Coordinates of C-alpha atoms and ligand atoms in Angstrom, one line a residue:
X18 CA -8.6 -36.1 -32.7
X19 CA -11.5 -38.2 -31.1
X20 CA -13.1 -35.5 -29.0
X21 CA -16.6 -33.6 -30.1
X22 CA -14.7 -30.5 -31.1
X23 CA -15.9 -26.7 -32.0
X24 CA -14.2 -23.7 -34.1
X25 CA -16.0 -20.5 -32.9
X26 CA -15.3 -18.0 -35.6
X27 CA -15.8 -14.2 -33.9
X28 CA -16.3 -11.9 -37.2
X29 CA -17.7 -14.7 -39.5
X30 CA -19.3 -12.3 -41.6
X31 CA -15.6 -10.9 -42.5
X32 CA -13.2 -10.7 -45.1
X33 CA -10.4 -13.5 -43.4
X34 CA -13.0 -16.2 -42.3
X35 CA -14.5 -15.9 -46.4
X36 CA -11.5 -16.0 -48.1
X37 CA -8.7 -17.8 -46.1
X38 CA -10.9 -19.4 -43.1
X39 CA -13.3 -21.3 -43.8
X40 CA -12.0 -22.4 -47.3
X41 CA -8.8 -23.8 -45.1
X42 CA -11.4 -25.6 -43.1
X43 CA -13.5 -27.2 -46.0
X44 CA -9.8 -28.1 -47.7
X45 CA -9.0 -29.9 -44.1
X46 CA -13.0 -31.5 -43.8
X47 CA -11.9 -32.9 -47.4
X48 CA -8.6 -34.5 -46.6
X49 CA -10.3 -35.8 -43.4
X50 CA -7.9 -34.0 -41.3
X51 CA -11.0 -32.2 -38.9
X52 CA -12.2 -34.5 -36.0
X53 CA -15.2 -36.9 -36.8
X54 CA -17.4 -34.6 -34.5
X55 CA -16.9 -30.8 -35.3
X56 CA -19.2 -27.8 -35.6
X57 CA -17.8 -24.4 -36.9
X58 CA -20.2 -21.6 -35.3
X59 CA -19.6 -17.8 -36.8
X60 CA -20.5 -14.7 -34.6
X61 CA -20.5 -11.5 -36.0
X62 CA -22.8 -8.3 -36.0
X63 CA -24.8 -9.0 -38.8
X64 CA -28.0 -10.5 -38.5
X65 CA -28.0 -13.9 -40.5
X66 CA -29.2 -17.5 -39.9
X67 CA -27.6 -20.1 -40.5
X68 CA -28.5 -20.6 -43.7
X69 CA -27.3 -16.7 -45.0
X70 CA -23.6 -17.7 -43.3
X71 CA -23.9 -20.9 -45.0
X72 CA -24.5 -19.4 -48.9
X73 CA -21.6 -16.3 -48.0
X74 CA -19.2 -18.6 -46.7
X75 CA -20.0 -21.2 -49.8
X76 CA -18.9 -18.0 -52.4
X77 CA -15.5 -18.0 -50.7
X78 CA -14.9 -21.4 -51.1
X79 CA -16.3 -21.2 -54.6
X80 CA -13.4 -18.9 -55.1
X81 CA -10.7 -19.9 -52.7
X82 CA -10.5 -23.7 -51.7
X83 CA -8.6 -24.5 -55.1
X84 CA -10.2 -27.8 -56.0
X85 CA -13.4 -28.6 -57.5
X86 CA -15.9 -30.5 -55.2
X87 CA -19.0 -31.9 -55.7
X88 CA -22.4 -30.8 -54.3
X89 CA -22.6 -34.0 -51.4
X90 CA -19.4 -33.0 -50.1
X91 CA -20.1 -29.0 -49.6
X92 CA -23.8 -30.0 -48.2
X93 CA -22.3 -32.5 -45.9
X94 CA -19.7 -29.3 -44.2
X95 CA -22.6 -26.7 -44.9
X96 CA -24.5 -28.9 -42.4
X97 CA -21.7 -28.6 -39.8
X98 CA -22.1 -24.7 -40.1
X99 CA -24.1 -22.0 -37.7
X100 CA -24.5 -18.6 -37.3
X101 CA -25.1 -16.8 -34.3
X102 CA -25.2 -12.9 -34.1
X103 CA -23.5 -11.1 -31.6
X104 CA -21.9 -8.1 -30.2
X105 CA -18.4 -9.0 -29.0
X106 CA -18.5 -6.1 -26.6
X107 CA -22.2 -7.3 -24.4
X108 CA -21.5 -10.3 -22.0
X109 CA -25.2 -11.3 -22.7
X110 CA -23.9 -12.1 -26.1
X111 CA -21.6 -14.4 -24.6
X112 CA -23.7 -15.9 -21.9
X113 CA -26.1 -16.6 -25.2
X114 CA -23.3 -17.9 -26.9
X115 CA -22.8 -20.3 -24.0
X116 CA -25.5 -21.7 -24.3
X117 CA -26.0 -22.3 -28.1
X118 CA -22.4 -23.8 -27.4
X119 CA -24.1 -26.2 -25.0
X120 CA -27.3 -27.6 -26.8
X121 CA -24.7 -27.9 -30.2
X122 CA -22.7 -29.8 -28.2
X123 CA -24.4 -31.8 -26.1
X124 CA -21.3 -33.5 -24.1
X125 CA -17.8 -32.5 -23.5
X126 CA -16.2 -31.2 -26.3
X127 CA -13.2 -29.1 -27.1
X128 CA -13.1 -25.5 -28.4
X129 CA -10.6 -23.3 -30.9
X130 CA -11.8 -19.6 -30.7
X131 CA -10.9 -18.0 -34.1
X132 CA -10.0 -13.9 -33.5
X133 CA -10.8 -12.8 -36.9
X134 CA -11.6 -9.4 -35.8
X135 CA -10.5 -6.2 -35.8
X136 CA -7.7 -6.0 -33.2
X137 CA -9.5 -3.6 -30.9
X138 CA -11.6 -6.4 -29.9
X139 CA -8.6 -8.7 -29.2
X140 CA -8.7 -8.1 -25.5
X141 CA -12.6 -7.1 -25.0
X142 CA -13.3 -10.9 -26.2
X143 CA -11.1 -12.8 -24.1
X144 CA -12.5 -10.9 -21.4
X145 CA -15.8 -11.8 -21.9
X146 CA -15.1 -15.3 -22.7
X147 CA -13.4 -15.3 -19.5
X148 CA -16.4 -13.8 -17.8
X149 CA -19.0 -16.0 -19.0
X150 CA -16.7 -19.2 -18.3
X151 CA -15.4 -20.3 -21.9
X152 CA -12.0 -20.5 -21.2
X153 CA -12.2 -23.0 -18.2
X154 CA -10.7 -26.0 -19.2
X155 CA -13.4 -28.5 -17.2
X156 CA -14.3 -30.6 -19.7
X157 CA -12.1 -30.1 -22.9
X158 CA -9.5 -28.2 -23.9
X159 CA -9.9 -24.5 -24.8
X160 CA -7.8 -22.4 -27.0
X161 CA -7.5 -18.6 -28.9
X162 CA -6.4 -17.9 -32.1
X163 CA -5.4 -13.9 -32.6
X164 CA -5.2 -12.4 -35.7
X165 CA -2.4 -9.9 -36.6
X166 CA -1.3 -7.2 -35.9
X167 CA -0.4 -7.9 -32.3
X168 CA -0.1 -4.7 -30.9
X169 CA 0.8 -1.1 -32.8
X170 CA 3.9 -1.3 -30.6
X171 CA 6.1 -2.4 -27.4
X172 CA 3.3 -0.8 -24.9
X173 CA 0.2 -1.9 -26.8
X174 CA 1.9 -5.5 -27.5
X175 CA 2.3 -5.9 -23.7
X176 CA -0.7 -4.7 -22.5
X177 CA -2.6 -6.7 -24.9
X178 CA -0.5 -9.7 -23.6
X179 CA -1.3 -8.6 -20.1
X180 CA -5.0 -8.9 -20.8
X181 CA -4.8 -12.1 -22.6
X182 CA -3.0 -14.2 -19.8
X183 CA -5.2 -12.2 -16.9
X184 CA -7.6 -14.8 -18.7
X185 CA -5.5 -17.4 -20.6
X186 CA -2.3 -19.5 -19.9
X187 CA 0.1 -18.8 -22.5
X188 CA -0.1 -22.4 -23.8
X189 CA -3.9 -21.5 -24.7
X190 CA -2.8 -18.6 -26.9
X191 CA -1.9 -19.2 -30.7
X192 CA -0.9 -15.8 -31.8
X193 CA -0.8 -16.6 -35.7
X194 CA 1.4 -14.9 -38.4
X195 CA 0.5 -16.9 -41.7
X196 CA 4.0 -16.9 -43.0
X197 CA 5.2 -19.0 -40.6
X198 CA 2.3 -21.7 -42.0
X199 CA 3.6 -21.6 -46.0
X200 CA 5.4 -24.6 -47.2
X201 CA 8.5 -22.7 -48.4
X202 CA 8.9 -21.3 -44.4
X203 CA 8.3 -24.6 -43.0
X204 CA 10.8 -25.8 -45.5
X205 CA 13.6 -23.6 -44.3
X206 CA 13.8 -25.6 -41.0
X207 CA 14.1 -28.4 -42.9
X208 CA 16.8 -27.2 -45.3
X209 CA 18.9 -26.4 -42.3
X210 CA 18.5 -29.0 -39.9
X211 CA 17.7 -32.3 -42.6
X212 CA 20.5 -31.4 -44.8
X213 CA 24.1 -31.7 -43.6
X214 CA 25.6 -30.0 -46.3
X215 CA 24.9 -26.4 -45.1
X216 CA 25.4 -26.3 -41.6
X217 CA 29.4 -26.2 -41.7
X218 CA 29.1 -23.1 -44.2
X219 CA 26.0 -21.5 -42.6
X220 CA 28.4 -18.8 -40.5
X221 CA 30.4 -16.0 -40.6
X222 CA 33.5 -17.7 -42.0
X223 CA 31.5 -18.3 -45.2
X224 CA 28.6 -16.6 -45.3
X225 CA 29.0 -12.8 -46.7
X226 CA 25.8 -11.2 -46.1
X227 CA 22.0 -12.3 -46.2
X228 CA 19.3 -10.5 -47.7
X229 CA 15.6 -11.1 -47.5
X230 CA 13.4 -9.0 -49.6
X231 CA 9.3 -9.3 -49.4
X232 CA 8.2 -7.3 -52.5
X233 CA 4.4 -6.4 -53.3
X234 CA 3.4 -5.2 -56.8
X235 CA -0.1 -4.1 -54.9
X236 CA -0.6 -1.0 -53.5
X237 CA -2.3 0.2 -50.4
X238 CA -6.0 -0.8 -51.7
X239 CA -8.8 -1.2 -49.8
X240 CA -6.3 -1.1 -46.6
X241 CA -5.7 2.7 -46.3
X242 CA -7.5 3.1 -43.1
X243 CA -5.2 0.6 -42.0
X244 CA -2.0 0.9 -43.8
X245 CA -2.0 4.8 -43.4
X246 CA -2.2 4.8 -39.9
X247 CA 0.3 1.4 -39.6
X248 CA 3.1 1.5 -42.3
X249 CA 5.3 -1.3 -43.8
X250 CA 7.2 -1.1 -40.3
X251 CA 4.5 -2.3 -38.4
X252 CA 2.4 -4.2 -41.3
X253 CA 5.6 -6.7 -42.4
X254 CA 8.6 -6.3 -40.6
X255 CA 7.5 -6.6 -36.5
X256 CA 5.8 -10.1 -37.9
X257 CA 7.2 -11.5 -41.3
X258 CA 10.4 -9.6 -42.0
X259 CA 11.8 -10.6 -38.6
X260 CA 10.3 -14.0 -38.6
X261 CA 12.3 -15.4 -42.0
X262 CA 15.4 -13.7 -40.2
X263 CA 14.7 -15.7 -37.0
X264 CA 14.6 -19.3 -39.5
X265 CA 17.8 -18.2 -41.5
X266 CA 20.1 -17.1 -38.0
X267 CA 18.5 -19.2 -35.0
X268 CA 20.8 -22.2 -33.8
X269 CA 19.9 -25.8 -34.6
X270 CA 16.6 -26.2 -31.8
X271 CA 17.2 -29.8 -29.4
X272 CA 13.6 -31.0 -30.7
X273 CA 10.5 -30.0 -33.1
X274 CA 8.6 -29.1 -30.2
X275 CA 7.1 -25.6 -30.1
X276 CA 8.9 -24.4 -27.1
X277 CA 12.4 -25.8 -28.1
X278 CA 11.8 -23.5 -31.7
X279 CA 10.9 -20.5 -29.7
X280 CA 13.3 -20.7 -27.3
X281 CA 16.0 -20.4 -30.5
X282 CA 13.9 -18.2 -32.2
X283 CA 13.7 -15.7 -28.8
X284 CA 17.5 -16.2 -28.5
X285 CA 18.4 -14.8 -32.1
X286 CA 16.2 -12.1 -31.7
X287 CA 17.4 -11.0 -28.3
X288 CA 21.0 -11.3 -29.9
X289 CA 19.9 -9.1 -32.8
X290 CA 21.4 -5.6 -32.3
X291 CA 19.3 -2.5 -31.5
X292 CA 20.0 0.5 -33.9
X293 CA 21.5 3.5 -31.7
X294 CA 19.2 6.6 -31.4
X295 CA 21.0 9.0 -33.6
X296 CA 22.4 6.6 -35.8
X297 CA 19.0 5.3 -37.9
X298 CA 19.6 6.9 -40.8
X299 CA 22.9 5.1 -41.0
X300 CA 21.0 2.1 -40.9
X301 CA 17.7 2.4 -42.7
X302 CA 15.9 4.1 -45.4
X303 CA 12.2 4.8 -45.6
X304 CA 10.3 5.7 -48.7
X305 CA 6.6 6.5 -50.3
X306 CA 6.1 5.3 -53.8
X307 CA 5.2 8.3 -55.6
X308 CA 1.0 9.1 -55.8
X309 CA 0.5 7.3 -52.5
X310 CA -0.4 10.1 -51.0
X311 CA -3.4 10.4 -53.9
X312 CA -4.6 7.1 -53.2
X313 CA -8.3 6.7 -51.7
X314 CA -8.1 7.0 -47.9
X315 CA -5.1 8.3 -47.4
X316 CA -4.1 11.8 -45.8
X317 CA -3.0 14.4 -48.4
X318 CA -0.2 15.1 -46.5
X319 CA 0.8 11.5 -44.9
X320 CA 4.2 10.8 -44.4
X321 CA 3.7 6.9 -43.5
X322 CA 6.4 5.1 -45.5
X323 CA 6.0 1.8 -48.0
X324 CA 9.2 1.2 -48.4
X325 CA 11.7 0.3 -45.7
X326 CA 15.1 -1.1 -45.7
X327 CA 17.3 -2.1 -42.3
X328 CA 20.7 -3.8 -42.1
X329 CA 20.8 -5.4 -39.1
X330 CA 23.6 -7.4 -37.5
X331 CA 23.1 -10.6 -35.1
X332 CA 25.8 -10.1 -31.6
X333 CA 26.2 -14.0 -31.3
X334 CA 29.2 -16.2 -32.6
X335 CA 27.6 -17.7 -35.5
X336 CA 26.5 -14.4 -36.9
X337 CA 29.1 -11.1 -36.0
X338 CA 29.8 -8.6 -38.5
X339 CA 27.5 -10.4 -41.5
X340 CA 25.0 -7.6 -42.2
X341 CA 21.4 -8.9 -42.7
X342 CA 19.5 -6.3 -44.9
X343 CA 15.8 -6.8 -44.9
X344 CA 13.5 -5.0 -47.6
X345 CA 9.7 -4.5 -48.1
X346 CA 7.6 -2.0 -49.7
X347 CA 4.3 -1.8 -52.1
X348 CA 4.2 -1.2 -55.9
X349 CA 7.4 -2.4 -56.9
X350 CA 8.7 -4.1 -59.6
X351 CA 7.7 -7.6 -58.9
X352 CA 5.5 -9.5 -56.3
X353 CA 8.2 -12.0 -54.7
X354 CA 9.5 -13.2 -51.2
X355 CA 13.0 -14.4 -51.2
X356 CA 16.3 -14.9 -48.7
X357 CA 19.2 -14.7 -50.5
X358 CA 22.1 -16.0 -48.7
X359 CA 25.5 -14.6 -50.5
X360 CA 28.6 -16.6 -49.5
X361 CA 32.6 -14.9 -49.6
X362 CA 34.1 -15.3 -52.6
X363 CA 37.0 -18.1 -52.6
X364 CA 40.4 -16.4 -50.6
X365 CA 42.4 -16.3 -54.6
X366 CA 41.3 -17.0 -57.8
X367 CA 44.6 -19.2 -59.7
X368 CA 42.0 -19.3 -63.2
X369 CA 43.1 -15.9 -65.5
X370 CA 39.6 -14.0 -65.5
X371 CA 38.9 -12.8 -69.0
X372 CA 38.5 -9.0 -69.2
X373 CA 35.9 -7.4 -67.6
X374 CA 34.8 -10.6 -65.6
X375 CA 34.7 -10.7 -61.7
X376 CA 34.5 -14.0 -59.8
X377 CA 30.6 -14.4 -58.9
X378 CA 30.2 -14.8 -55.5
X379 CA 28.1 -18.3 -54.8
X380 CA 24.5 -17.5 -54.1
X381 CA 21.9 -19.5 -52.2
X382 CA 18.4 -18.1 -52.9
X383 CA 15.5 -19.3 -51.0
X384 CA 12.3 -18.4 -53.0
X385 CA 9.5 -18.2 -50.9
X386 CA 6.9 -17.2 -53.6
X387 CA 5.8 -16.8 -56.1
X388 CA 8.1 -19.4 -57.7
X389 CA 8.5 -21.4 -54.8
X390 CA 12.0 -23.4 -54.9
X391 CA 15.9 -22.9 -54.5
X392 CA 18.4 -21.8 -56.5
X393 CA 22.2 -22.2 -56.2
X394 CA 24.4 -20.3 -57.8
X395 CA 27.9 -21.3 -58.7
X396 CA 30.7 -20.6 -61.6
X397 CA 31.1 -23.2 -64.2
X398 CA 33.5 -23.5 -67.1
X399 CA 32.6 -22.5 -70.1
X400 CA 33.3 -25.4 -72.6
X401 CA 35.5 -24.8 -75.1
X402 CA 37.5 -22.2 -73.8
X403 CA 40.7 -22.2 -71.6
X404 CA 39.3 -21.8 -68.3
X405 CA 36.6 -19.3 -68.9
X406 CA 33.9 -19.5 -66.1
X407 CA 30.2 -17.9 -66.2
X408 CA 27.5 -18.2 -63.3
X409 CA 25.3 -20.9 -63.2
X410 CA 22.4 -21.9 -61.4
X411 CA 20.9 -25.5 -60.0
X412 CA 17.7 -25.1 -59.3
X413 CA 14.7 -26.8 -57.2
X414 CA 11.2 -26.0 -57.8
X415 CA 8.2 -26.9 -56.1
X416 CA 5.7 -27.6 -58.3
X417 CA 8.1 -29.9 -60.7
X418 CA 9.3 -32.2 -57.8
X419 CA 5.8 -31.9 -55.9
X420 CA 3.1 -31.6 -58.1
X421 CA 0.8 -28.3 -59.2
X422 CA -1.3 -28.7 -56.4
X423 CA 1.2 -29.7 -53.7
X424 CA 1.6 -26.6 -51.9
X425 CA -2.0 -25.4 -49.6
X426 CA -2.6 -22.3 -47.9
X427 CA -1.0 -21.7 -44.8
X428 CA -4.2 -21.3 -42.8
X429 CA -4.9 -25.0 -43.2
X430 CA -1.8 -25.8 -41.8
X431 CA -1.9 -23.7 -38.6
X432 CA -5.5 -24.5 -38.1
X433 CA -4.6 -28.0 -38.1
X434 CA -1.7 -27.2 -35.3
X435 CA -4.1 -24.9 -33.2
X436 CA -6.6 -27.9 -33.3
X437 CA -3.7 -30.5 -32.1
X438 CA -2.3 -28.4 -29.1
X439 CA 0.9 -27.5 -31.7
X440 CA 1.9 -24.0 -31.4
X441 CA 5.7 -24.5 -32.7
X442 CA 4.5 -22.5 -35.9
X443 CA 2.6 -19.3 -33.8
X444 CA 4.5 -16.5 -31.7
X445 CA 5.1 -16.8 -28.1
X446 CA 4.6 -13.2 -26.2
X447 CA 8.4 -12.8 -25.3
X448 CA 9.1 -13.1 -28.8
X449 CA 6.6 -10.7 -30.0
X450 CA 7.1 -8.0 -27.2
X451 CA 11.2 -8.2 -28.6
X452 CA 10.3 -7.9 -32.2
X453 CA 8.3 -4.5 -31.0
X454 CA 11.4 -3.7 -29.1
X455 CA 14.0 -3.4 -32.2
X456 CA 11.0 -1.4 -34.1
X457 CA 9.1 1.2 -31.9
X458 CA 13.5 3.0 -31.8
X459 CA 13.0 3.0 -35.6
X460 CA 9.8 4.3 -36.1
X461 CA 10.6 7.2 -33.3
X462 CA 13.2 8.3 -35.3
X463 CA 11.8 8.3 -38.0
X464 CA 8.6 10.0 -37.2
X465 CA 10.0 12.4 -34.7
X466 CA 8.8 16.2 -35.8
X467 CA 11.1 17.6 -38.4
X468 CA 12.7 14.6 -39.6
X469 CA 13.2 14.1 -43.0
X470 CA 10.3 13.0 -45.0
X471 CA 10.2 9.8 -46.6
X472 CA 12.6 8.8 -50.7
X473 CA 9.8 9.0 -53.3
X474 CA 10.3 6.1 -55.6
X475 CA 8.1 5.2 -58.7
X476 CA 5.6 2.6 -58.7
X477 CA 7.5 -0.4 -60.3
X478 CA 10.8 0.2 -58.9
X479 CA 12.6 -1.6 -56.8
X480 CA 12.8 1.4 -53.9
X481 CA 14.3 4.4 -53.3
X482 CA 18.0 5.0 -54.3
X483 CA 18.8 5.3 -51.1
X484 CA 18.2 1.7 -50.8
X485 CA 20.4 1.4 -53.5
X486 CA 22.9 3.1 -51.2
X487 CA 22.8 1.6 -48.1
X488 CA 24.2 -1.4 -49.8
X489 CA 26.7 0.5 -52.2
X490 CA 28.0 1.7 -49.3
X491 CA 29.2 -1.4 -48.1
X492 CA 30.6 -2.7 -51.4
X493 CA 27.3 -4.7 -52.2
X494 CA 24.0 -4.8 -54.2
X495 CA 20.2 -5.6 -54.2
X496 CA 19.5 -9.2 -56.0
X497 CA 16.8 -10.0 -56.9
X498 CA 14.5 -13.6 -58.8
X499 CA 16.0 -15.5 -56.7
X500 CA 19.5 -14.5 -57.2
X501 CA 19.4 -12.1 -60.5
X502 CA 21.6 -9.0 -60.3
X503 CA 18.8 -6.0 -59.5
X504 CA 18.9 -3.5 -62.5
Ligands
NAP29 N1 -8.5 -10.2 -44.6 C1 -7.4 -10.7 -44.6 O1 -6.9 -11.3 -45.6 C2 -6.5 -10.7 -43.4 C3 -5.2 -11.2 -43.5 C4 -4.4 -11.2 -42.4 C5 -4.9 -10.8 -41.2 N2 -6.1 -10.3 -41.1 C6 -6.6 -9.9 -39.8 O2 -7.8 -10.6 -39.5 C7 -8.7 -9.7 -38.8 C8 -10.0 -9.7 -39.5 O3 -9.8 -9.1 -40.8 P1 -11.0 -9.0 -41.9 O4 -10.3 -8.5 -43.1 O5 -11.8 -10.2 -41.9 O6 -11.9 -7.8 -41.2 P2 -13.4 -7.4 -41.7 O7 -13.7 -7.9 -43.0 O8 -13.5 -5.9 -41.4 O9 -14.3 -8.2 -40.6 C9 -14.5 -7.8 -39.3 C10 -15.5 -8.7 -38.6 O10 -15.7 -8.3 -37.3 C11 -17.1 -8.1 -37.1 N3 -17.3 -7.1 -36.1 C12 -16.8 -5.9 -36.0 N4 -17.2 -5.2 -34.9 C13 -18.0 -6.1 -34.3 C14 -18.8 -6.0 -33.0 N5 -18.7 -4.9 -32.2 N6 -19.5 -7.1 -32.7 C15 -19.6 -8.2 -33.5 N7 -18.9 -8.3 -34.7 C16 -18.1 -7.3 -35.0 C17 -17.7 -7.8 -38.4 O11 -19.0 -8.1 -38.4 P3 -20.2 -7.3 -39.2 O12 -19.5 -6.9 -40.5 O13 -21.2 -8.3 -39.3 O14 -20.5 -6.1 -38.3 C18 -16.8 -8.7 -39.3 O15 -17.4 -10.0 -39.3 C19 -8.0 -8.4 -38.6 O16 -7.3 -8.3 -37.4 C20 -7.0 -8.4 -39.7 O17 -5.9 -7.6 -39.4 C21 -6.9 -10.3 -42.2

């Protein structure tokens, strides 16, 4: 990247750009991955200078970056750091903007606007860069990052994308959803498309059912005014939930490039099958964790569930009839993401079981985090014995193969992309306006006047037990740590 390039942070004085953005970008200045000639400007309400963004943003990397650097090396970024404040809703803002842009500049250059606002302002900032001319592409490229959430739901997702390419070509828009920028995501493509061992058994002939479970220990926090208006629906599943199912079901893509991996990813999520009106309950169950309702922020009365559980099924060859049961919630028993992959158990068994012991189904857990790795689970003899078997587990972990330090954050990996034109990793509109589509059915039902209220579970649970029964019913159970039996 030779070109005199700018990152234009809008809401610089803001949670995101202290403790995720501009860490990421230090961590990429360090590693030499930024262009030779960059400037980072912040615009937010409040009035600083330069210097005031420069000590704020210097306490999040303090805390954040990860490594220890010395004082030449922050004061050499610090230097590549301004402040401008702003409005984001008055075009002379903008127009003033323009021409900070300008003198910093002084020649063409290329720019990455950074959304790291709230998502009212989504639309209202395009506009006005539109307006003031800061999306032409004359001299340089220009490109958007937008924050999550995209959209509340289908009609809000699509008008927001209406407003976005009245100003922007699609391929100028880098809708992010950090998940798809960890390691351990990255790494499923290449699990399933480097390795040839999978592929053949990665089906419905082998493949029982798959389960991916993001579990928080946290609960609503400082987010209420958020969360209690959004719900784990909206605030996990539209975006991550539906994203790992995407990587785990999608067919091999012809290439690495972004629009051959959304293409696959669009096709697997058109293939997914809606949940009837009338038939949601079959299919899902929606809890509270007991004293949510207490929590600061939150309506006395609020029905917004924090725990949700779907089983889906994919219409497509690969996939038909393997139920795909997704999880989230807050204060559960354990902070973990993990996509565990539970194969059929072999068509006889010629070995005498001892008493009491079932053939373990194999088990292929993906662990996402905290534990990064993979764990495969298989039955072994047990030496010494006639032909007594137990379950074992082989086992792949990061940070032993890697290194402590090998895994960064995902924002330095998608700002990276956004900055070389590589938006394989962020969401095309189609695909997010699909993911709304499978929701917004759910969330009706669920919130439709005199439905039933939401299961209380207890804070460090692992859900309702109705969760527990949605997967009873079917013959099957919740695991969990990467493959451990829940309970
Ligand atoms: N924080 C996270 O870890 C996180 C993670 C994932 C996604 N996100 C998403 O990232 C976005 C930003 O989140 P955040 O936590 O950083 O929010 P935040 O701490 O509330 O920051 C909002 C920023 O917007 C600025 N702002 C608000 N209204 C403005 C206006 N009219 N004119 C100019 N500036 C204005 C604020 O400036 P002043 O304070 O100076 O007024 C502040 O800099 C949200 O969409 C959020 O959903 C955040």
């Amino acid at each position: 990247m030779a070109n005199s390039t700018t990152i234009v942070i809008f809401g610089a004085s803001g949670d995101l750009t202290q403790r995720k953005l501009v860490p990421a970008l230090f961590n990429l200045y360090r590693k030499r991955r930024l262009p030779a000639d960059f400037r980072i400007v912040g615009v937010a309400m409040t009035e600083w200078q330069d210097a005031d963004f420069r000590a704020a943003v210097r306490v999040g990397v303090d805390r954040f970056s990860g490594y220890e650097f010395t004082g030449e090396e922050w004061a050499a970024f610090a230097a590549r750091l301004y402040y401008r404040p702003g409005n984001f809703t008055m075009v002379r803002d903008f127009e003033q903007l323009a021409k900070t842009l300008a003198e910093l500049e002084s020649g063409p250059a290329d720019r990455l606007y950074y959304l790291a606002t709230p998502p009212r302002f989504y639309a209202d900032i395009v506009a006005r860069l539109g307006q003031t001319g800061l999306t032409v592409e004359r001299d340089g490229w220009r490109r958007v990052i937008i924050e999550k959430p995209f959209g509340s739901d289908l009609t809000s997702a699509r008008a927001l994308n209406q407003s976005l390419h009245h100003v922007l070509d699609e391929k100028q828009i880098y809708r992010i959803d950090h998940y798809l920028g960890k390691e351990t995501v990255q790494n499923l493509l290449v699990f399933r498309f480097a390795n040839a061992i999978f592929e053949p058994v990665w089906n419905r002939n082998y493949v029982d059912h798959v389960q991916i479970t993001v579990a928080e220990e946290v609960g609503v926090e400082h987010r209420a005014g958020y969360y209690d208006g959004a719900g784990v629906l909206r605030d996990m599943f539209q975006n991550h939930l539906l994203q790992l199912l995407s990587l785990v079901a999608m067919e091999p893509p012809g290439s690495f490039k972004a629009d051959a991996l959304r293409n696959e990813k669009v096709k697997v999520m058109s293939a997914v099958r809606p949940i009837p009106a009338g038939r949601v309950g079959d299919h899902t169950v929606r809890g509270q964790y007991r004293g949510y309702c207490g929590e600061p922020g939150v309506a006395p009365d609020s029905q917004t569930e924090t725990y949700a559980a779907l089983r889906l099924f994919i219409d497509n060859w690969r996939w038909q009839g393997v139920p795909f049961y997704l999880r989230s919630g807050k204060r559960l028993a354990e902070k973990t993401t993990e996509i565990v992959i539970q194969f059929k158990c072999p068509p006889t068994v010629m070995f005498p079981l001892s008493p009491g012991y079932d053939l373990t189904p194999n088990i292929l857990a993906l662990c996402l985090q905290p534990d990064e790795g993979i764990h495969l689970r298989f039955e072994a003899k047990v030496p010494d014995t006639a032909a007594d078997m137990r379950s074992v587990d082989m086992e792949f972990h990061y940070r032993t193969s890697f290194g402590p330090a090998a895994i960064p954050e995902a924002y330095e990996r998608l700002l990276l992309d956004a900055l070389q034109g590589d938006a394989a990793l962020f969401t095309r509109s189609d695909r997010i306006e699909l993911a709304w589509e499978l929701i917004d059915p759910i969330l009706a039902a669920w919130r439709q006047p005199g439905g039933p209220p939401p299961a209380i579970y207890d804070p460090g649970a692992w859900g309702p037990t109705e969760a527990d029964e949605l997967l009873a019913r079917d013959g099957r159970a919740w695991l969990h740590s990467c493959g451990r039996h829940a309970g």
